[in-house]
Coordinates of N, CA and C in Angstrom, one line a residue:
X1 N 73.0 101.1 145.9 CA 73.7 102.4 146.1 C 74.3 102.8 144.8
X2 N 74.0 104.0 144.4 CA 74.6 104.5 143.1 C 76.0 104.9 143.3
X3 N 76.9 104.6 142.4 CA 78.3 104.9 142.5 C 78.5 106.4 142.5
X4 N 79.4 106.9 143.3 CA 79.7 108.3 143.3 C 81.0 108.6 142.6
X5 N 80.9 109.6 141.7 CA 82.1 110.0 141.0 C 83.2 110.6 141.9
X6 N 82.7 111.2 143.1 CA 83.7 111.9 144.0 C 84.6 110.9 144.7
X7 N 84.1 109.7 145.0 CA 85.0 108.8 145.7 C 85.3 107.6 144.8
X8 N 84.9 107.6 143.6 CA 85.3 106.5 142.6 C 84.9 105.2 143.1
X9 N 83.6 105.0 143.6 CA 83.2 103.7 144.0 C 82.6 103.0 142.8
X10 N 83.0 101.7 142.7 CA 82.3 100.8 141.7 C 82.9 101.0 140.3
X11 N 83.1 99.8 139.7 CA 83.6 99.9 138.3 C 82.7 100.5 137.3
X12 N 81.4 100.4 137.6 CA 80.4 101.0 136.7 C 80.5 102.5 136.6
X13 N 81.2 103.1 137.7 CA 81.3 104.6 137.6 C 82.1 105.0 136.4
X14 N 82.9 104.1 135.9 CA 83.7 104.4 134.7 C 82.9 104.8 133.5
X15 N 81.6 104.3 133.5 CA 80.8 104.5 132.3 C 79.9 105.6 132.5
X16 N 80.0 106.4 133.6 CA 79.2 107.6 133.8 C 79.8 108.7 133.0
X17 N 79.1 109.7 132.8 CA 79.5 110.8 132.0 C 80.7 111.5 132.6
X18 N 80.7 111.7 133.9 CA 81.8 112.4 134.6 C 82.6 111.4 135.4
X19 N 82.9 110.3 134.8 CA 83.6 109.2 135.6 C 85.0 109.7 135.9
X20 N 85.7 110.5 135.2 CA 87.0 110.9 135.4 C 87.1 112.0 136.6
X21 N 86.0 112.5 137.0 CA 86.1 113.5 138.1 C 86.3 112.8 139.4
X22 N 87.1 113.5 140.2 CA 87.4 112.9 141.6 C 88.5 111.9 141.6
X23 N 89.2 111.6 140.5 CA 90.3 110.7 140.5 C 91.6 111.5 140.4
X24 N 92.7 111.0 140.9 CA 93.9 111.7 140.8 C 94.4 111.9 139.3
X25 N 95.2 112.9 139.0 CA 95.6 113.2 137.6 C 96.2 112.0 137.0
X26 N 97.0 111.2 137.7 CA 97.7 110.1 137.1 C 96.8 109.0 136.7
X27 N 95.6 109.0 137.2 CA 94.6 108.0 136.8 C 93.5 108.5 135.8
X28 N 93.5 109.7 135.5 CA 92.5 110.3 134.7 C 92.5 109.7 133.3
X29 N 93.7 109.6 132.7 CA 93.8 109.1 131.3 C 93.4 107.6 131.2
X30 N 93.9 106.9 132.3 CA 93.5 105.5 132.3 C 92.0 105.3 132.4
X31 N 91.4 106.2 133.2 CA 89.9 106.2 133.4 C 89.2 106.4 132.0
X32 N 89.7 107.4 131.3 CA 89.1 107.7 130.0 C 89.3 106.5 129.0
X33 N 90.4 105.8 129.1 CA 90.6 104.7 128.2 C 89.7 103.5 128.6
X34 N 89.5 103.3 129.9 CA 88.6 102.2 130.3 C 87.2 102.5 130.0
X35 N 86.8 103.7 129.8 CA 85.4 104.0 129.3 C 85.2 103.5 128.0
X36 N 86.2 103.3 127.1 CA 86.0 102.9 125.8 C 87.1 101.8 125.5
X37 N 86.9 100.5 125.9 CA 87.9 99.5 125.8 C 88.5 99.3 124.4
X38 N 87.8 99.5 123.2 CA 88.4 99.4 121.9 C 89.6 100.3 121.7
X39 N 89.7 101.3 122.5 CA 90.9 102.2 122.4 C 92.2 101.5 122.7
X40 N 92.1 100.4 123.4 CA 93.3 99.7 123.8 C 94.0 99.0 122.6
X41 N 93.3 98.8 121.5 CA 94.0 98.3 120.3 C 94.9 99.4 119.7
X42 N 94.5 100.7 119.9 CA 95.4 101.8 119.5 C 96.6 101.9 120.5
X43 N 96.2 101.8 121.8 CA 97.3 101.8 122.8 C 98.3 100.7 122.6
X44 N 97.8 99.5 122.4 CA 98.7 98.4 122.2 C 99.7 98.6 121.0
X45 N 99.1 99.1 119.8 CA 99.9 99.3 118.7 C 101.0 100.4 118.9
X46 N 100.5 101.5 119.6 CA 101.5 102.6 119.9 C 102.6 102.1 120.8
X47 N 102.2 101.3 121.9 CA 103.2 100.8 122.8 C 104.2 99.9 122.1
X48 N 103.7 99.0 121.2 CA 104.6 98.1 120.6 C 105.6 98.8 119.6
X49 N 105.1 99.8 118.9 CA 106.0 100.4 117.9 C 106.9 101.5 118.5
X50 N 106.5 102.0 119.7 CA 107.3 103.1 120.3 C 108.2 102.7 121.4
X51 N 108.0 101.5 122.0 CA 108.7 101.1 123.2 C 109.7 100.0 122.7
X52 N 111.0 100.3 122.8 CA 112.0 99.3 122.4 C 112.0 98.1 123.2
X53 N 111.6 98.2 124.5 CA 111.5 97.0 125.3 C 110.5 96.0 124.8
X54 N 109.6 96.5 124.1 CA 108.6 95.6 123.5 C 108.9 95.3 122.0
X55 N 109.3 96.3 121.3 CA 109.6 96.0 119.8 C 110.8 95.2 119.6
X56 N 111.9 95.4 120.3 CA 113.1 94.7 120.0 C 113.0 93.2 120.2
X57 N 112.6 92.7 121.4 CA 112.5 91.3 121.6 C 111.5 90.6 120.6
X58 N 110.4 91.3 120.3 CA 109.4 90.8 119.4 C 110.0 90.7 118.0
X59 N 110.6 91.8 117.5 CA 111.2 91.8 116.2 C 112.4 90.8 116.1
X60 N 113.2 90.7 117.1 CA 114.3 89.8 117.1 C 113.8 88.3 116.9
X61 N 112.7 88.0 117.5 CA 112.2 86.7 117.4 C 111.6 86.4 116.1
X62 N 111.0 87.4 115.4 CA 110.3 87.1 114.2 C 111.0 87.6 113.0
X63 N 112.2 88.2 113.1 CA 112.8 88.9 112.0 C 113.1 88.0 110.9
X64 N 113.8 86.9 111.1 CA 114.2 86.0 110.0 C 113.0 85.3 109.4
X65 N 112.0 84.9 110.2 CA 110.9 84.3 109.6 C 110.0 85.3 108.8
X66 N 110.0 86.5 109.3 CA 109.2 87.5 108.5 C 109.9 87.8 107.2
X67 N 111.2 87.8 107.2 CA 112.0 88.1 106.0 C 111.7 87.0 105.0
X68 N 111.8 85.8 105.4 CA 111.6 84.6 104.5 C 110.1 84.7 104.0
X69 N 109.2 84.9 104.8 CA 107.8 85.0 104.4 C 107.6 86.1 103.4
X70 N 108.2 87.3 103.7 CA 108.0 88.4 102.8 C 108.6 88.2 101.4
X71 N 109.7 87.5 101.4 CA 110.4 87.2 100.1 C 109.5 86.2 99.3
X72 N 109.0 85.1 100.0 CA 108.2 84.1 99.4 C 106.9 84.8 98.9
X73 N 106.3 85.6 99.8 CA 105.0 86.3 99.4 C 105.2 87.2 98.2
X74 N 106.3 88.0 98.2 CA 106.6 88.9 97.2 C 106.8 88.2 95.8
X75 N 107.5 87.0 95.8 CA 107.6 86.3 94.6 C 106.3 85.8 94.1
X76 N 105.5 85.3 95.0 CA 104.1 84.8 94.7 C 103.3 85.9 94.1
X77 N 103.3 87.1 94.7 CA 102.5 88.2 94.2 C 103.0 88.6 92.8
X78 N 104.3 88.6 92.6 CA 104.9 89.1 91.3 C 104.5 88.1 90.2
X79 N 104.5 86.8 90.5 CA 104.2 85.8 89.5 C 102.8 85.6 89.2
X80 N 101.9 85.9 90.2 CA 100.5 85.5 90.0 C 99.5 86.7 89.9
X81 N 100.0 87.9 90.2 CA 99.1 89.1 90.3 C 98.4 89.3 88.9
X82 N 99.2 89.3 87.8 CA 98.6 89.5 86.5 C 97.6 88.4 86.2
X83 N 97.9 87.1 86.5 CA 97.0 86.0 86.2 C 95.7 86.1 87.0
X84 N 95.8 86.4 88.3 CA 94.6 86.5 89.1 C 93.8 87.7 88.6
X85 N 94.4 88.8 88.3 CA 93.6 89.9 87.8 C 92.9 89.6 86.5
X86 N 93.6 88.9 85.6 CA 92.9 88.5 84.4 C 91.8 87.5 84.6
X87 N 92.0 86.6 85.6 CA 90.9 85.7 86.0 C 89.7 86.4 86.5
X88 N 89.9 87.4 87.3 CA 88.8 88.2 87.9 C 88.1 89.0 86.8
X89 N 88.9 89.5 85.9 CA 88.3 90.4 84.8 C 87.5 89.5 83.9
X90 N 87.9 88.3 83.6 CA 87.2 87.4 82.6 C 85.9 86.9 83.2
X91 N 86.0 86.4 84.5 CA 84.8 85.8 85.1 C 83.8 86.7 85.8
X92 N 84.3 87.9 86.0 CA 83.4 88.9 86.7 C 83.0 90.1 85.9
X93 N 83.4 90.1 84.6 CA 83.1 91.3 83.8 C 81.7 91.5 83.5
X94 N 80.9 90.4 83.5 CA 79.5 90.4 83.1 C 78.6 90.7 84.3
X95 N 79.2 90.8 85.5 CA 78.4 91.1 86.7 C 78.0 92.5 86.7
X96 N 76.7 92.8 86.8 CA 76.3 94.3 86.9 C 76.9 95.0 88.1
X97 N 77.0 94.3 89.2 CA 77.5 95.0 90.4 C 78.9 95.3 90.2
X98 N 79.7 94.4 89.7 CA 81.2 94.7 89.5 C 81.3 95.8 88.4
X99 N 80.6 95.7 87.4 CA 80.7 96.7 86.3 C 80.3 98.1 86.8
X100 N 79.3 98.1 87.7 CA 78.8 99.4 88.2 C 79.9 100.0 89.2
X101 N 80.5 99.1 90.0 CA 81.5 99.6 90.9 C 82.7 100.2 90.2
X102 N 83.0 99.7 89.1 CA 84.2 100.1 88.4 C 84.2 101.6 88.0
X103 N 83.0 102.2 88.0 CA 82.9 103.6 87.7 C 82.6 104.4 88.9
X104 N 82.6 103.9 90.1 CA 82.3 104.6 91.3 C 83.6 105.4 91.8
X105 N 83.3 106.3 92.6 CA 84.4 107.1 93.2 C 84.4 106.9 94.7
X106 N 85.5 107.2 95.4 CA 85.7 107.1 96.8 C 85.8 108.5 97.4
X107 N 84.8 108.9 98.2 CA 84.8 110.2 98.8 C 84.9 111.3 97.7
X108 N 84.3 111.0 96.5 CA 84.3 112.0 95.5 C 85.5 112.0 94.6
X109 N 86.5 111.2 94.9 CA 87.7 111.1 94.1 C 87.7 109.8 93.3
X110 N 88.0 109.9 92.0 CA 88.1 108.7 91.2 C 89.5 108.0 91.4
X111 N 89.4 106.7 91.7 CA 90.6 106.0 92.0 C 91.3 105.7 90.8
X112 N 92.7 105.5 90.8 CA 93.5 105.3 89.6 C 93.5 103.9 89.1
X113 N 92.6 103.1 89.6 CA 92.5 101.7 89.1 C 91.1 101.2 89.1
X114 N 90.7 100.2 88.4 CA 89.4 99.7 88.3 C 89.1 98.7 89.4
X115 N 87.9 98.2 89.5 CA 87.5 97.3 90.5 C 88.2 95.9 90.4
X116 N 88.6 95.5 89.1 CA 89.3 94.3 89.0 C 90.7 94.3 89.6
X117 N 91.3 95.4 89.4 CA 92.7 95.6 90.1 C 92.5 95.6 91.6
X118 N 91.5 96.3 92.1 CA 91.3 96.4 93.5 C 91.0 95.0 94.1
X119 N 90.1 94.2 93.4 CA 89.8 92.8 93.9 C 91.1 92.0 93.8
X120 N 91.9 92.1 92.8 CA 93.1 91.3 92.7 C 94.1 91.7 93.8
X121 N 94.2 93.0 94.2 CA 95.0 93.4 95.3 C 94.6 92.7 96.6
X122 N 93.2 92.7 96.8 CA 92.7 92.1 98.0 C 93.0 90.6 98.1
X123 N 92.8 89.9 97.0 CA 93.1 88.5 96.9 C 94.5 88.2 97.1
X124 N 95.4 88.9 96.4 CA 96.8 88.6 96.5 C 97.3 89.0 97.9
X125 N 96.8 90.1 98.4 CA 97.2 90.5 99.8 C 96.8 89.5 100.8
X126 N 95.7 88.9 100.7 CA 95.3 87.8 101.6 C 96.2 86.6 101.5
X127 N 96.5 86.3 100.2 CA 97.4 85.1 100.0 C 98.8 85.4 100.6
X128 N 99.3 86.6 100.4 CA 100.7 86.9 100.9 C 100.6 86.8 102.4
X129 N 99.5 87.3 103.0 CA 99.4 87.2 104.5 C 99.4 85.8 105.0
X130 N 98.7 84.9 104.3 CA 98.8 83.5 104.7 C 100.1 82.9 104.5
X131 N 100.9 83.3 103.5 CA 102.2 82.8 103.3 C 103.1 83.2 104.4
X132 N 103.0 84.5 104.8 CA 103.9 85.0 105.9 C 103.5 84.4 107.2
X133 N 102.2 84.2 107.4 CA 101.7 83.5 108.6 C 102.2 82.1 108.7
X134 N 102.4 81.4 107.6 CA 102.9 80.1 107.6 C 104.4 80.1 108.1
X135 N 105.2 81.0 107.6 CA 106.5 81.1 108.1 C 106.6 81.6 109.5
X136 N 105.7 82.4 109.9 CA 105.8 83.1 111.3 C 105.0 82.3 112.3
X137 N 104.3 81.2 112.0 CA 103.4 80.7 112.9 C 104.0 80.3 114.3
X138 N 105.2 79.7 114.3 CA 105.8 79.3 115.6 C 106.3 80.5 116.3
X139 N 107.1 81.3 115.7 CA 107.7 82.5 116.4 C 106.6 83.5 116.8
X140 N 105.6 83.6 116.0 CA 104.5 84.6 116.3 C 103.8 84.1 117.5
X141 N 103.5 82.8 117.6 CA 102.9 82.3 118.8 C 103.7 82.5 120.1
X142 N 105.0 82.3 120.0 CA 105.9 82.6 121.1 C 105.8 84.0 121.5
X143 N 105.9 84.9 120.6 CA 105.9 86.4 120.9 C 104.6 86.8 121.5
X144 N 103.5 86.2 121.0 CA 102.2 86.5 121.6 C 102.1 86.0 123.0
X145 N 102.6 84.9 123.3 CA 102.6 84.4 124.6 C 103.5 85.2 125.6
X146 N 104.5 85.8 125.0 CA 105.4 86.6 125.9 C 105.1 88.0 125.9
X147 N 104.1 88.4 125.2 CA 103.7 89.9 125.1 C 103.3 90.4 126.5
X148 N 102.7 89.6 127.3 CA 102.3 90.0 128.6 C 103.5 90.3 129.5
X149 N 104.5 89.4 129.5 CA 105.7 89.6 130.3 C 106.5 90.8 129.7
X150 N 106.6 90.9 128.4 CA 107.3 92.1 127.9 C 106.6 93.4 128.3
X151 N 105.3 93.4 128.3 CA 104.6 94.7 128.7 C 104.8 95.0 130.1
X152 N 104.6 94.0 131.0 CA 104.8 94.3 132.4 C 106.3 94.7 132.7
X153 N 107.2 94.1 132.0 CA 108.6 94.5 132.2 C 108.8 95.9 131.7
X154 N 108.2 96.3 130.6 CA 108.4 97.7 130.1 C 107.8 98.7 131.0
X155 N 106.8 98.4 131.8 CA 106.2 99.3 132.7 C 106.9 99.4 134.0
X156 N 107.9 98.5 134.2 CA 108.7 98.5 135.4 C 108.0 98.0 136.6
X157 N 107.1 97.1 136.5 CA 106.3 96.6 137.6 C 106.7 95.2 137.9
X158 N 106.9 94.9 139.2 CA 107.2 93.6 139.7 C 106.0 92.8 140.1
X159 N 106.2 91.6 140.6 CA 105.1 90.8 141.1 C 104.3 91.4 142.2
X160 N 104.9 92.3 143.0 CA 104.2 92.9 144.1 C 103.1 93.9 143.6
X161 N 103.2 94.3 142.3 CA 102.2 95.3 141.8 C 100.8 94.7 141.7
X162 N 100.8 93.4 141.5 CA 99.5 92.7 141.4 C 99.0 92.3 142.7
X163 N 98.0 92.9 143.2 CA 97.5 92.7 144.6 C 96.1 92.0 144.5
X164 N 95.7 91.4 145.7 CA 94.3 90.8 145.7 C 93.2 91.8 145.4
X165 N 92.1 91.3 145.0 CA 91.0 92.1 144.6 C 90.5 93.0 145.8
X166 N 90.2 94.2 145.5 CA 89.6 95.1 146.5 C 88.2 95.5 146.0
X167 N 87.2 95.3 146.9 CA 85.8 95.7 146.5 C 85.7 97.2 146.5
X168 N 85.2 97.8 145.4 CA 85.1 99.2 145.3 C 83.8 99.8 145.7
X169 N 82.8 98.9 146.0 CA 81.5 99.3 146.4 C 81.4 99.2 147.9
X170 N 80.8 100.2 148.6 CA 80.4 100.1 150.0 C 79.3 99.0 150.2
X171 N 78.4 99.0 149.3 CA 77.3 98.1 149.3 C 77.1 97.6 147.9
X172 N 77.7 96.5 147.5 CA 77.6 96.0 146.1 C 76.2 95.7 145.7
X173 N 75.7 96.2 144.6 CA 74.3 96.0 144.2 C 74.0 94.5 143.9
X174 N 72.8 94.2 144.2 CA 72.3 92.8 144.0 C 71.7 92.7 142.6
X175 N 71.8 91.5 142.1 CA 71.1 91.3 140.8 C 69.6 91.5 140.8
X176 N 69.1 92.1 139.8 CA 67.7 92.4 139.7 C 66.9 91.1 139.4
X177 N 66.3 90.5 140.4 CA 65.6 89.2 140.2 C 64.3 89.4 139.5
X178 N 63.8 90.6 139.5 CA 62.5 90.9 138.8 C 62.6 91.3 137.4
X179 N 63.8 91.2 136.9 CA 64.1 91.6 135.5 C 63.3 90.7 134.5
X180 N 62.7 91.3 133.5 CA 61.9 90.5 132.6 C 62.9 89.9 131.5
X181 N 62.3 89.0 130.8 CA 63.1 88.3 129.7 C 63.5 89.3 128.7
X182 N 62.6 90.2 128.4 CA 62.9 91.3 127.4 C 64.0 92.2 127.8
X183 N 64.0 92.5 129.1 CA 65.1 93.3 129.6 C 66.5 92.6 129.5
X184 N 66.4 91.3 129.8 CA 67.7 90.5 129.8 C 68.2 90.4 128.3
X185 N 67.3 90.3 127.4 CA 67.7 90.2 126.0 C 68.3 91.6 125.6
X186 N 67.7 92.7 125.9 CA 68.3 94.0 125.6 C 69.6 94.2 126.3
X187 N 69.7 93.7 127.5 CA 71.0 93.9 128.3 C 72.1 93.1 127.6
X188 N 71.8 91.9 127.0 CA 72.8 91.1 126.4 C 73.4 91.8 125.1
X189 N 72.6 92.7 124.5 CA 73.0 93.4 123.3 C 73.5 94.8 123.5
X190 N 73.0 95.4 124.6 CA 73.3 96.8 124.8 C 73.9 97.1 126.2
X191 N 74.2 96.1 127.0 CA 74.7 96.3 128.3 C 76.2 96.6 128.3
X192 N 76.7 96.9 129.5 CA 78.1 97.2 129.6 C 79.1 96.1 129.3
X193 N 78.6 94.8 129.4 CA 79.4 93.7 129.0 C 79.7 93.7 127.5
X194 N 78.8 94.2 126.7 CA 79.0 94.3 125.3 C 80.1 95.4 125.0
X195 N 80.1 96.4 125.8 CA 81.1 97.5 125.6 C 82.5 96.9 125.8
X196 N 82.6 96.0 126.8 CA 83.9 95.4 127.1 C 84.3 94.4 125.9
X197 N 83.2 93.7 125.5 CA 83.5 92.7 124.4 C 83.9 93.5 123.1
X198 N 83.6 94.8 123.0 CA 83.9 95.5 121.8 C 85.4 95.5 121.6
X199 N 86.2 95.4 122.7 CA 87.7 95.3 122.5 C 88.0 94.1 121.7
X200 N 87.4 92.9 122.0 CA 87.7 91.7 121.2 C 87.3 91.9 119.8
X201 N 86.1 92.5 119.5 CA 85.7 92.7 118.2 C 86.6 93.6 117.4
X202 N 87.1 94.7 118.0 CA 88.0 95.6 117.3 C 89.3 94.9 117.1
X203 N 89.8 94.1 118.0 CA 91.0 93.4 117.9 C 90.9 92.3 116.7
X204 N 89.9 91.6 116.7 CA 89.7 90.6 115.6 C 89.6 91.3 114.3
X205 N 88.9 92.4 114.2 CA 88.8 93.1 112.9 C 90.1 93.6 112.4
X206 N 91.0 94.1 113.3 CA 92.3 94.6 112.8 C 93.2 93.4 112.5
X207 N 93.1 92.3 113.2 CA 94.0 91.2 112.9 C 93.6 90.5 111.6
X208 N 92.4 90.8 111.1 CA 92.0 90.3 109.8 C 92.5 91.1 108.6
X209 N 93.1 92.2 108.9 CA 93.6 93.0 107.7 C 94.8 92.3 107.1
X210 N 94.9 92.5 105.7 CA 96.1 91.9 105.0 C 97.4 92.4 105.5
X211 N 98.3 91.5 105.8 CA 99.7 91.8 106.1 C 99.9 92.6 107.4
X212 N 99.3 93.8 107.5 CA 99.4 94.6 108.7 C 98.7 93.9 109.9
X213 N 97.8 93.0 109.6 CA 97.1 92.3 110.7 C 98.0 91.4 111.5
X214 N 99.2 91.0 110.9 CA 100.1 90.2 111.7 C 100.7 91.1 112.8
X215 N 100.9 92.4 112.6 CA 101.4 93.2 113.6 C 100.4 93.4 114.8
X216 N 99.1 93.5 114.4 CA 98.1 93.6 115.4 C 97.9 92.4 116.2
X217 N 98.3 91.2 115.6 CA 98.2 90.0 116.4 C 99.1 90.0 117.7
X218 N 100.1 90.8 117.6 CA 101.0 91.0 118.8 C 100.6 92.2 119.6
X219 N 100.3 93.3 118.9 CA 100.0 94.5 119.6 C 98.7 94.5 120.4
X220 N 97.8 93.6 119.9 CA 96.5 93.5 120.7 C 96.7 92.8 122.0
X221 N 97.7 91.9 122.1 CA 98.1 91.3 123.4 C 98.7 92.4 124.3
X222 N 99.5 93.3 123.7 CA 100.0 94.4 124.5 C 98.9 95.3 125.0
X223 N 97.9 95.5 124.1 CA 96.8 96.4 124.5 C 96.0 95.7 125.7
X224 N 95.8 94.4 125.6 CA 95.1 93.7 126.7 C 95.9 93.8 128.0
X225 N 97.2 93.7 127.9 CA 98.0 93.8 129.1 C 98.0 95.3 129.7
X226 N 97.9 96.3 128.8 CA 97.8 97.6 129.3 C 96.4 97.9 129.9
X227 N 95.4 97.2 129.4 CA 94.1 97.3 130.0 C 94.1 96.7 131.4
X228 N 94.8 95.6 131.6 CA 94.9 95.0 132.9 C 95.7 95.8 133.8
X229 N 96.7 96.5 133.3 CA 97.6 97.4 134.1 C 96.7 98.6 134.6
X230 N 95.9 99.1 133.7 CA 95.0 100.3 134.2 C 94.0 99.8 135.2
X231 N 93.5 98.6 135.0 CA 92.5 98.1 136.0 C 93.2 97.9 137.4
X232 N 94.4 97.5 137.3 CA 95.2 97.3 138.6 C 95.5 98.6 139.3
X233 N 95.8 99.6 138.5 CA 96.0 100.9 139.0 C 94.8 101.5 139.7
X234 N 93.6 101.2 139.1 CA 92.4 101.6 139.7 C 92.1 100.9 141.0
X235 N 92.5 99.6 141.1 CA 92.4 98.8 142.3 C 93.3 99.4 143.4
X236 N 94.5 99.9 143.1 CA 95.4 100.5 144.0 C 94.7 101.8 144.6
X237 N 94.1 102.5 143.7 CA 93.4 103.7 144.2 C 92.3 103.4 145.1
X238 N 91.5 102.4 144.8 CA 90.4 102.0 145.6 C 90.9 101.5 147.0
X239 N 92.0 100.8 147.0 CA 92.6 100.4 148.3 C 93.0 101.6 149.2
X240 N 93.6 102.6 148.5 CA 94.0 103.8 149.3 C 92.8 104.5 149.8
X241 N 91.7 104.5 149.0 CA 90.5 105.2 149.5 C 89.9 104.5 150.7
X242 N 90.0 103.2 150.7 CA 89.5 102.4 151.8 C 90.3 102.7 153.1
X243 N 91.6 102.9 153.0 CA 92.4 103.2 154.2 C 92.0 104.6 154.8
X244 N 91.4 105.4 153.9 CA 91.0 106.8 154.4 C 89.7 106.7 155.1
X245 N 89.0 105.6 155.0 CA 87.6 105.4 155.6 C 87.6 104.3 156.6
X246 N 88.2 104.5 157.7 CA 88.2 103.4 158.7 C 86.9 103.1 159.3
X247 N 86.0 104.1 159.2 CA 84.6 103.9 159.8 C 83.7 103.1 158.9
X248 N 84.2 102.6 157.7 CA 83.4 101.9 156.8 C 82.8 100.6 157.5
X249 N 81.6 100.4 157.3 CA 80.9 99.2 157.9 C 81.0 98.0 157.0
X250 N 81.3 96.9 157.6 CA 81.4 95.6 156.9 C 80.0 95.1 156.5

């Protein structure tokens, strides 16, 4: 049975073009977010930076370690940036690729520094990030573990909010046993499961950024909690819809 957008049956209805139709206004934005899971990395960062119930406990736990790491990283960058830049310039100056890139522009604008400086900034930024991560490793792990509880508390939801699973399909579809191996291979790369895994890819990509990636290491946990919150809201809606259909056949 194909999911109907009018009664919001089935989680796959979220991936249809008109998935947001037929849902209450308070669920429309959550539905749009769930259509594109990588958006939750933005949601998590916004929630972390704008909600004091999330930002304050996280910052209080990491403040002193972050300060020590920033000071140590700043001293390291100040003392070694020139040396590393000179090292890159000496050992890479004969590379045709590096030499060619030094004259390139970005979006038509010439950058105010050459490629050697750019490479040195990347190297030093990565080193400063590792230094800060060394100081933050214990407190950052604690904050990441508590991010779920902080997010649930900030939303004002108690344990009763999380209810048992409710089947959203009247007749859940059965697996296609006649599916060919070629179809299975394509599904593993282009199926809806990959769309959900895109959140993990986007989160890992942002966490790998120099320095600012440390913030995303916490905010991505918040984003995952917000995703779970939206999924649970959809479950509540499905449960209410079931109560309106007492004639539903088991």
